[in-house]
Amino acid sequence: MEHQAVCYYILTGIAIIIICGWIFVWFMHFLALFHGKRVLHRKIDTDSIKEMSLPGVSIIKPLVGIDQNLYSNMETFFQLNYPKFELLFCVQDEKDAAIICVKNLIQKYPQIDASLFIGGLKVGVNPKINNMQPAYQASKHELILISDAGIRMQNDTLLDMVCAMKEDVALVHQMPFVCDRKGFPAVLEKVYFGTAHARIYLSADFLKINCPTGMSALMRKNLLEQVGGIAAFGQYLAEDFFFAKSFTDRGYKLKISTQPAWQNSYTSDIETFQKRITRWAKLRIAMIPHMILLEPLSECFVLGAMASWAISYLIQIDPFAIYLFHILLWFLLDYTLLSIIQNSTLSFSKIDFVIAWLLRELFALVLFTRALWEPDIRWRTGTYKLKWGGIAEEVKPKL
């Protein structure tokens, strides 16, 4: 009897902990919906802008290779409606096909202050930092915008980001999302960034947790200079996380832009997209080790199974009914969140959404397991090993 009592109390405690975690995840769902609706796609107050003295912005664009959308993506930066900015394009390899695209655009828009930097400068293991270093050193404005090659801008996006840069703000970031494109891999990518990723990103931003990604981030150059410039972050692969941490450690705030970062790189297949997601998981595991346990347990199907058992154990409700309710509500909230971020009619059918959503949820654990099983990161032309804390070492190929 005593052994049975101990087992009962242990199982009851486990069930209560699971239900608390389940409730917290639902809180994150609704928090993301609330915050997304509150901050995204807001109109800029043009009357107040007229009275502002807008600072200059140096836009650094690190480029590697070319895809069918690169030219049109870069052209949107030449068409920005902003009074004072410069474009600094960075290419590591002098034979890179992106160089031709850059030169053609510079020739097409001679009125835009634009420069091309070839060769980079090695200051650490991070190839992106190495690629950007010459452009950073040559930048002449007080704000630095680091923008990945695949980003597409609206003509007022830079204005929107600068307006969010208040005196106590050191970094303005855009929530990753994707443009409408053809093909199922593009649908899967949009569903991922508009549901699972957006839920964590928006709720973390609301709770003031370090969440910015480096694909589109506006920063104060003088604050970067105080710690040694971007070269000081060359030892990390997740330089975006440590940019933000450097600012918050000094008491500055991070601010989300009202416009998402419109990724528009050509996605040729699902495997390429999954490799990208796996690489990010490896970075999270190295920087935040407790994610090894928390991340898989917070996935829809795993958490739903655990919560179904816990609730049925405590109050004798059919676990299958709970599980179905859990999945249906999760699905509906994800669709609602995606619609809020899209801010227009979705470019694919509800059937496409169902299939993409199921694939995202079913493959989540597979990709996370792959990240644990193969911790080395293959990125661009190098392979890297991560230490706890996010510091990276380049792995030299065996002869």
Short mmCIF file of C-alpha atoms in Angstrom, two decimals:
data_model
loop_
_atom_site.label_atom_id
_atom_site.label_comp_id
_atom_site.label_asym_id
_atom_site.label_seq_id
_atom_site.Cartn_x
_atom_site.Cartn_y
_atom_site.Cartn_z
CA MET A 1 0.00 0.00 0.00
CA GLU A 2 2.79 2.42 0.87
CA HIS A 3 4.50 1.73 -2.49
CA GLN A 4 1.22 2.37 -4.33
CA ALA A 5 0.75 5.66 -2.47
CA VAL A 6 4.24 6.84 -3.41
CA CYS A 7 3.64 5.96 -7.08
CA TYR A 8 0.30 7.77 -6.98
CA TYR A 9 1.84 10.97 -5.60
CA ILE A 10 4.73 10.83 -8.09
CA LEU A 11 2.41 10.34 -11.07
CA THR A 12 0.08 13.04 -9.78
CA GLY A 13 3.00 15.46 -9.49
CA ILE A 14 4.18 14.63 -13.02
CA ALA A 15 0.65 15.10 -14.37
CA ILE A 16 0.33 18.51 -12.69
CA ILE A 17 3.71 19.63 -14.09
CA ILE A 18 2.68 18.52 -17.60
CA ILE A 19 -0.62 20.40 -17.38
CA CYS A 20 1.16 23.55 -16.19
CA GLY A 21 3.51 23.30 -19.17
CA TRP A 22 0.56 22.68 -21.48
CA ILE A 23 -1.21 25.80 -20.18
CA PHE A 24 1.96 27.85 -20.61
CA VAL A 25 2.25 26.81 -24.27
CA TRP A 26 -1.37 27.85 -24.87
CA PHE A 27 -0.50 31.16 -23.22
CA MET A 28 2.29 31.58 -25.78
CA HIS A 29 -0.18 30.84 -28.62
CA PHE A 30 -2.57 33.59 -27.52
CA LEU A 31 0.26 35.96 -26.64
CA ALA A 32 1.68 35.62 -30.19
CA LEU A 33 -1.76 36.32 -31.68
CA PHE A 34 -2.23 39.38 -29.48
CA HIS A 35 1.26 40.77 -30.06
CA GLY A 36 1.17 40.07 -33.79
CA LYS A 37 -2.15 41.84 -34.17
CA ARG A 38 -0.90 44.74 -32.05
CA VAL A 39 2.49 45.45 -33.64
CA LEU A 40 2.53 44.14 -37.22
CA HIS A 41 1.44 46.07 -40.34
CA ARG A 42 0.81 49.34 -38.55
CA LYS A 43 0.78 52.53 -40.61
CA ILE A 44 3.63 55.00 -40.23
CA ASP A 45 2.68 58.40 -38.81
CA THR A 46 3.96 60.53 -41.70
CA ASP A 47 3.07 63.82 -39.95
CA SER A 48 5.45 63.13 -37.06
CA ILE A 49 8.16 61.97 -39.47
CA LYS A 50 8.21 65.35 -41.23
CA GLU A 51 9.34 66.91 -37.96
CA MET A 52 12.10 64.36 -37.40
CA SER A 53 15.74 64.63 -38.44
CA LEU A 54 16.26 61.20 -39.95
CA PRO A 55 19.73 59.69 -39.46
CA GLY A 56 21.77 58.21 -42.29
CA VAL A 57 21.82 54.43 -42.71
CA SER A 58 24.58 52.19 -44.05
CA ILE A 59 23.00 49.04 -45.48
CA ILE A 60 25.38 46.07 -45.58
CA LYS A 61 24.38 43.25 -47.93
CA PRO A 62 26.49 40.05 -47.62
CA LEU A 63 26.13 37.99 -50.81
CA VAL A 64 27.08 34.41 -51.66
CA GLY A 65 26.01 32.93 -54.99
CA ILE A 66 22.95 33.77 -57.02
CA ASP A 67 19.38 32.58 -57.48
CA GLN A 68 16.61 33.63 -59.83
CA ASN A 69 15.23 36.22 -57.36
CA LEU A 70 18.49 37.88 -56.32
CA TYR A 71 18.45 40.73 -58.85
CA SER A 72 14.86 41.78 -58.11
CA ASN A 73 15.44 41.46 -54.34
CA MET A 74 18.49 43.73 -54.45
CA GLU A 75 16.74 46.22 -56.73
CA THR A 76 14.18 46.96 -54.01
CA PHE A 77 17.01 48.45 -51.92
CA PHE A 78 17.85 50.88 -54.71
CA GLN A 79 14.20 51.98 -54.67
CA LEU A 80 13.90 52.75 -50.95
CA ASN A 81 12.04 55.93 -50.07
CA TYR A 82 14.53 57.29 -47.54
CA PRO A 83 16.53 60.53 -47.69
CA LYS A 84 20.03 59.36 -46.74
CA PHE A 85 21.44 55.86 -47.08
CA GLU A 86 24.27 53.93 -48.72
CA LEU A 87 24.36 50.37 -50.06
CA LEU A 88 27.44 48.28 -49.30
CA PHE A 89 27.50 44.93 -51.11
CA CYS A 90 29.95 42.27 -49.89
CA VAL A 91 31.14 39.29 -51.93
CA GLN A 92 33.85 36.91 -50.72
CA ASP A 93 34.82 35.24 -53.99
CA GLU A 94 35.87 37.36 -56.97
CA LYS A 95 34.30 34.77 -59.28
CA ASP A 96 30.90 34.93 -57.58
CA ALA A 97 28.07 35.47 -60.10
CA ALA A 98 26.42 37.94 -57.71
CA ILE A 99 29.07 40.52 -58.67
CA ILE A 100 27.53 40.97 -62.13
CA CYS A 101 24.09 41.60 -60.60
CA VAL A 102 25.48 44.23 -58.25
CA LYS A 103 27.42 46.03 -60.99
CA ASN A 104 24.37 46.08 -63.27
CA LEU A 105 22.23 47.64 -60.54
CA ILE A 106 24.87 50.23 -59.64
CA GLN A 107 24.98 51.19 -63.31
CA LYS A 108 21.17 51.30 -63.53
CA TYR A 109 20.82 53.54 -60.44
CA PRO A 110 23.80 55.94 -60.57
CA GLN A 111 22.05 58.37 -58.19
CA ILE A 112 22.23 55.82 -55.33
CA ASP A 113 25.35 55.76 -53.16
CA ALA A 114 26.41 52.11 -53.63
CA SER A 115 29.71 50.25 -53.36
CA LEU A 116 30.95 46.71 -53.91
CA PHE A 117 33.52 45.03 -51.66
CA ILE A 118 35.21 41.81 -52.82
CA GLY A 119 37.38 39.49 -50.76
CA GLY A 120 36.31 40.11 -47.19
CA LEU A 121 38.65 40.26 -44.21
CA LYS A 122 39.16 37.34 -41.84
CA VAL A 123 38.53 38.42 -38.24
CA GLY A 124 37.05 35.17 -36.90
CA VAL A 125 35.43 31.89 -37.87
CA ASN A 126 32.10 33.41 -38.92
CA PRO A 127 32.18 33.71 -42.75
CA LYS A 128 29.37 36.27 -42.79
CA ILE A 129 31.24 38.58 -40.41
CA ASN A 130 34.45 38.12 -42.43
CA ASN A 131 32.58 38.97 -45.62
CA MET A 132 31.02 42.13 -44.14
CA GLN A 133 34.09 43.48 -42.32
CA PRO A 134 35.49 45.72 -45.14
CA ALA A 135 32.05 47.23 -45.76
CA TYR A 136 31.53 47.82 -42.05
CA GLN A 137 34.88 49.60 -41.79
CA ALA A 138 33.96 51.81 -44.77
CA SER A 139 30.41 52.59 -43.54
CA LYS A 140 29.85 56.30 -42.93
CA HIS A 141 26.43 56.57 -41.27
CA GLU A 142 25.38 56.29 -37.64
CA LEU A 143 22.98 53.39 -38.21
CA ILE A 144 23.95 50.01 -39.66
CA LEU A 145 21.40 47.75 -41.33
CA ILE A 146 22.61 44.19 -41.92
CA SER A 147 20.32 42.63 -44.52
CA ASP A 148 20.66 39.16 -46.00
CA ALA A 149 20.74 38.56 -49.75
CA GLY A 150 17.28 37.00 -49.87
CA ILE A 151 15.43 39.92 -48.26
CA ARG A 152 12.98 41.98 -50.32
CA MET A 153 12.02 45.47 -49.08
CA GLN A 154 8.95 47.64 -49.44
CA ASN A 155 9.86 51.22 -50.35
CA ASP A 156 8.95 52.40 -46.81
CA THR A 157 10.52 49.50 -44.85
CA LEU A 158 13.71 51.35 -43.93
CA LEU A 159 11.69 54.36 -42.81
CA ASP A 160 9.56 52.09 -40.65
CA MET A 161 12.62 50.57 -38.99
CA VAL A 162 14.33 53.91 -38.36
CA CYS A 163 11.16 55.33 -36.80
CA ALA A 164 11.25 52.47 -34.29
CA MET A 165 14.81 53.39 -33.27
CA LYS A 166 14.09 55.49 -30.18
CA GLU A 167 16.79 56.88 -27.87
CA ASP A 168 16.73 53.85 -25.56
CA VAL A 169 16.63 51.33 -28.45
CA ALA A 170 19.85 49.84 -29.83
CA LEU A 171 18.49 47.30 -32.32
CA VAL A 172 15.37 47.17 -34.50
CA HIS A 173 14.64 43.76 -35.99
CA GLN A 174 12.16 42.32 -38.45
CA MET A 175 10.28 39.11 -37.78
CA PRO A 176 11.24 36.54 -40.46
CA PHE A 177 8.49 35.75 -42.96
CA VAL A 178 8.43 34.89 -46.67
CA CYS A 179 7.03 36.32 -49.89
CA ASP A 180 4.39 34.50 -51.92
CA ARG A 181 6.14 32.11 -54.31
CA LYS A 182 5.16 29.13 -56.41
CA GLY A 183 5.74 25.51 -55.46
CA PHE A 184 5.03 23.40 -52.37
CA PRO A 185 8.48 23.99 -50.77
CA ALA A 186 7.58 27.71 -50.67
CA VAL A 187 4.23 26.85 -49.02
CA LEU A 188 6.00 24.77 -46.37
CA GLU A 189 8.44 27.59 -45.70
CA LYS A 190 5.64 30.15 -45.32
CA VAL A 191 3.71 27.86 -42.98
CA TYR A 192 6.80 27.31 -40.81
CA PHE A 193 7.68 31.00 -40.51
CA GLY A 194 4.03 32.01 -40.05
CA THR A 195 3.19 29.46 -37.34
CA ALA A 196 5.80 27.61 -35.25
CA HIS A 197 8.57 30.17 -35.72
CA ALA A 198 6.28 33.20 -35.43
CA ARG A 199 4.69 31.90 -32.23
CA ILE A 200 8.04 31.71 -30.45
CA TYR A 201 9.37 34.91 -32.01
CA LEU A 202 6.38 37.12 -31.19
CA SER A 203 5.83 35.80 -27.67
CA ALA A 204 9.57 36.12 -26.91
CA ASP A 205 9.57 39.70 -28.21
CA PHE A 206 6.59 40.58 -26.00
CA LEU A 207 8.31 39.04 -22.96
CA LYS A 208 11.56 40.94 -23.76
CA ILE A 209 13.50 37.75 -24.43
CA ASN A 210 16.42 37.91 -26.88
CA CYS A 211 14.92 36.73 -30.18
CA PRO A 212 16.20 38.90 -33.11
CA THR A 213 17.54 37.16 -36.19
CA GLY A 214 20.34 38.66 -38.24
CA MET A 215 18.61 38.53 -41.61
CA SER A 216 17.38 42.12 -41.19
CA ALA A 217 18.62 44.09 -38.18
CA LEU A 218 19.15 47.85 -37.76
CA MET A 219 21.78 48.77 -35.12
CA ARG A 220 23.58 51.77 -33.70
CA LYS A 221 27.16 51.82 -34.99
CA ASN A 222 28.58 53.69 -31.99
CA LEU A 223 27.32 50.96 -29.65
CA LEU A 224 28.92 48.29 -31.83
CA GLU A 225 32.17 50.28 -31.83
CA GLN A 226 32.21 50.35 -28.04
CA VAL A 227 32.72 46.56 -28.01
CA GLY A 228 35.03 46.34 -31.02
CA GLY A 229 32.64 46.49 -33.97
CA ILE A 230 31.20 43.45 -35.71
CA ALA A 231 34.66 41.83 -35.63
CA ALA A 232 34.16 41.24 -31.89
CA PHE A 233 31.42 38.77 -32.78
CA GLY A 234 33.45 36.80 -35.34
CA GLN A 235 33.92 33.89 -32.93
CA TYR A 236 30.19 33.11 -33.04
CA LEU A 237 28.07 31.66 -35.86
CA ALA A 238 24.89 33.07 -34.28
CA GLU A 239 26.24 36.61 -34.31
CA ASP A 240 22.69 38.02 -34.30
CA PHE A 241 21.97 36.56 -30.84
CA PHE A 242 25.17 38.05 -29.44
CA PHE A 243 24.61 41.45 -31.10
CA ALA A 244 21.34 41.68 -29.21
CA LYS A 245 22.81 40.30 -25.98
CA SER A 246 25.57 42.90 -26.11
CA PHE A 247 22.97 45.67 -26.25
CA THR A 248 20.62 44.33 -23.58
CA ASP A 249 23.54 43.68 -21.23
CA ARG A 250 24.23 47.42 -21.39
CA GLY A 251 20.61 48.34 -20.64
CA TYR A 252 19.37 49.10 -24.17
CA LYS A 253 16.09 47.85 -25.63
CA LEU A 254 15.29 45.80 -28.72
CA LYS A 255 12.33 46.77 -30.89
CA ILE A 256 10.42 44.83 -33.53
CA SER A 257 9.54 46.53 -36.83
CA THR A 258 5.92 46.68 -37.88
CA GLN A 259 6.87 45.04 -41.20
CA PRO A 260 8.07 41.43 -41.39
CA ALA A 261 11.32 40.56 -43.14
CA TRP A 262 10.15 39.38 -46.56
CA GLN A 263 12.46 36.52 -47.49
CA ASN A 264 12.38 35.88 -51.21
CA SER A 265 15.18 33.43 -51.99
CA TYR A 266 14.29 30.68 -54.41
CA THR A 267 13.49 27.47 -52.48
CA SER A 268 14.13 24.59 -54.83
CA ASP A 269 13.28 21.61 -52.61
CA ILE A 270 12.11 20.62 -49.14
CA GLU A 271 15.44 19.09 -48.13
CA THR A 272 17.27 22.41 -48.56
CA PHE A 273 14.74 24.12 -46.31
CA GLN A 274 14.98 21.34 -43.71
CA LYS A 275 18.77 21.63 -43.60
CA ARG A 276 18.36 25.31 -42.79
CA ILE A 277 15.95 24.54 -39.94
CA THR A 278 18.30 21.85 -38.62
CA ARG A 279 21.22 24.30 -38.63
CA TRP A 280 19.23 26.77 -36.55
CA ALA A 281 18.33 23.99 -34.08
CA LYS A 282 22.04 23.18 -33.64
CA LEU A 283 22.73 26.84 -32.84
CA ARG A 284 19.90 26.97 -30.28
CA ILE A 285 21.12 23.81 -28.58
CA ALA A 286 24.66 25.19 -28.26
CA MET A 287 23.55 28.60 -26.95
CA ILE A 288 20.66 27.46 -24.74
CA PRO A 289 21.37 23.84 -23.66
CA HIS A 290 18.09 23.34 -21.80
CA MET A 291 16.35 23.50 -25.19
CA ILE A 292 17.48 19.88 -25.64
CA LEU A 293 14.64 18.93 -23.30
CA LEU A 294 12.13 21.76 -23.66
CA GLU A 295 11.93 22.10 -27.44
CA PRO A 296 10.79 18.56 -28.35
CA LEU A 297 8.36 18.47 -25.41
CA SER A 298 6.68 21.67 -26.62
CA GLU A 299 5.82 20.28 -30.07
CA CYS A 300 2.14 19.80 -30.88
CA PHE A 301 1.86 16.02 -31.11
CA VAL A 302 4.23 15.24 -28.22
CA LEU A 303 2.76 17.81 -25.85
CA GLY A 304 -0.78 16.81 -26.82
CA ALA A 305 -0.12 13.15 -25.98
CA MET A 306 1.41 14.05 -22.63
CA ALA A 307 -1.38 16.48 -21.74
CA SER A 308 -4.05 13.94 -22.75
CA TRP A 309 -2.58 11.36 -20.38
CA ALA A 310 -2.16 13.91 -17.56
CA ILE A 311 -5.71 15.24 -17.73
CA SER A 312 -7.27 11.80 -18.08
CA TYR A 313 -5.19 10.56 -15.13
CA LEU A 314 -6.38 13.37 -12.88
CA ILE A 315 -10.04 13.76 -13.86
CA GLN A 316 -10.89 10.62 -15.87
CA ILE A 317 -11.69 12.19 -19.27
CA ASP A 318 -11.27 10.26 -22.51
CA PRO A 319 -7.65 10.98 -23.55
CA PHE A 320 -8.43 10.50 -27.24
CA ALA A 321 -11.05 13.29 -27.08
CA ILE A 322 -8.56 15.59 -25.34
CA TYR A 323 -5.91 14.81 -27.95
CA LEU A 324 -8.25 15.62 -30.84
CA PHE A 325 -9.31 18.88 -29.17
CA HIS A 326 -5.66 19.78 -28.58
CA ILE A 327 -4.63 19.21 -32.22
CA LEU A 328 -7.69 20.97 -33.66
CA LEU A 329 -7.27 24.08 -31.49
CA TRP A 330 -3.52 24.19 -32.20
CA PHE A 331 -4.22 23.94 -35.93
CA LEU A 332 -6.84 26.73 -35.86
CA LEU A 333 -4.65 29.09 -33.82
CA ASP A 334 -1.73 28.49 -36.19
CA TYR A 335 -3.91 29.29 -39.20
CA THR A 336 -5.12 32.47 -37.48
CA LEU A 337 -1.57 33.56 -36.68
CA LEU A 338 -0.45 32.94 -40.26
CA SER A 339 -3.36 35.05 -41.53
CA ILE A 340 -2.43 37.93 -39.19
CA ILE A 341 1.18 37.94 -40.38
CA GLN A 342 0.24 37.58 -44.06
CA ASN A 343 -2.20 40.52 -43.73
CA SER A 344 -3.84 39.52 -47.02
CA THR A 345 -5.36 36.49 -48.71
CA LEU A 346 -3.08 33.47 -48.58
CA SER A 347 -1.67 32.48 -51.95
CA PHE A 348 -2.37 28.76 -51.46
CA SER A 349 -5.40 26.65 -50.64
CA LYS A 350 -6.52 25.41 -47.23
CA ILE A 351 -5.65 21.88 -48.37
CA ASP A 352 -2.08 23.01 -49.05
CA PHE A 353 -2.00 24.54 -45.59
CA VAL A 354 -3.21 21.32 -43.96
CA ILE A 355 -0.57 19.23 -45.75
CA ALA A 356 2.25 21.71 -45.04
CA TRP A 357 1.20 22.08 -41.40
CA LEU A 358 1.13 18.31 -40.88
CA LEU A 359 4.55 17.92 -42.51
CA ARG A 360 6.00 20.69 -40.33
CA GLU A 361 4.65 19.11 -37.16
CA LEU A 362 5.55 15.53 -38.08
CA PHE A 363 9.11 16.36 -39.15
CA ALA A 364 9.86 18.67 -36.19
CA LEU A 365 11.16 15.87 -33.97
CA VAL A 366 13.03 14.23 -36.85
CA LEU A 367 14.91 17.46 -37.62
CA PHE A 368 15.62 18.11 -33.94
CA THR A 369 16.99 14.59 -33.53
CA ARG A 370 19.17 15.11 -36.60
CA ALA A 371 20.53 18.30 -35.00
CA LEU A 372 21.51 16.34 -31.87
CA TRP A 373 22.93 13.41 -33.81
CA GLU A 374 25.02 15.53 -36.20
CA PRO A 375 26.10 18.57 -34.13
CA ASP A 376 28.65 19.89 -36.65
CA ILE A 377 27.33 22.73 -38.81
CA ARG A 378 27.93 22.90 -42.55
CA TRP A 379 27.43 26.51 -43.57
CA ARG A 380 28.46 28.09 -46.86
CA THR A 381 31.90 26.61 -47.68
CA GLY A 382 32.93 25.55 -44.17
CA THR A 383 32.17 23.05 -41.42
CA TYR A 384 32.04 24.21 -37.81
CA LYS A 385 31.89 22.68 -34.34
CA LEU A 386 30.00 24.55 -31.65
CA LYS A 387 31.00 24.74 -28.01
CA TRP A 388 28.55 25.38 -25.19
CA GLY A 389 27.86 29.11 -25.16
CA GLY A 390 27.81 29.40 -28.96
CA ILE A 391 31.55 29.83 -29.64
CA ALA A 392 32.46 28.14 -32.94
CA GLU A 393 35.56 26.38 -34.23
CA GLU A 394 36.16 25.66 -37.88
CA VAL A 395 36.66 21.95 -38.59
CA LYS A 396 39.52 21.46 -41.03
CA PRO A 397 38.85 18.79 -43.68
CA LYS A 398 40.88 15.61 -43.32
CA LEU A 399 43.56 15.14 -45.94
#
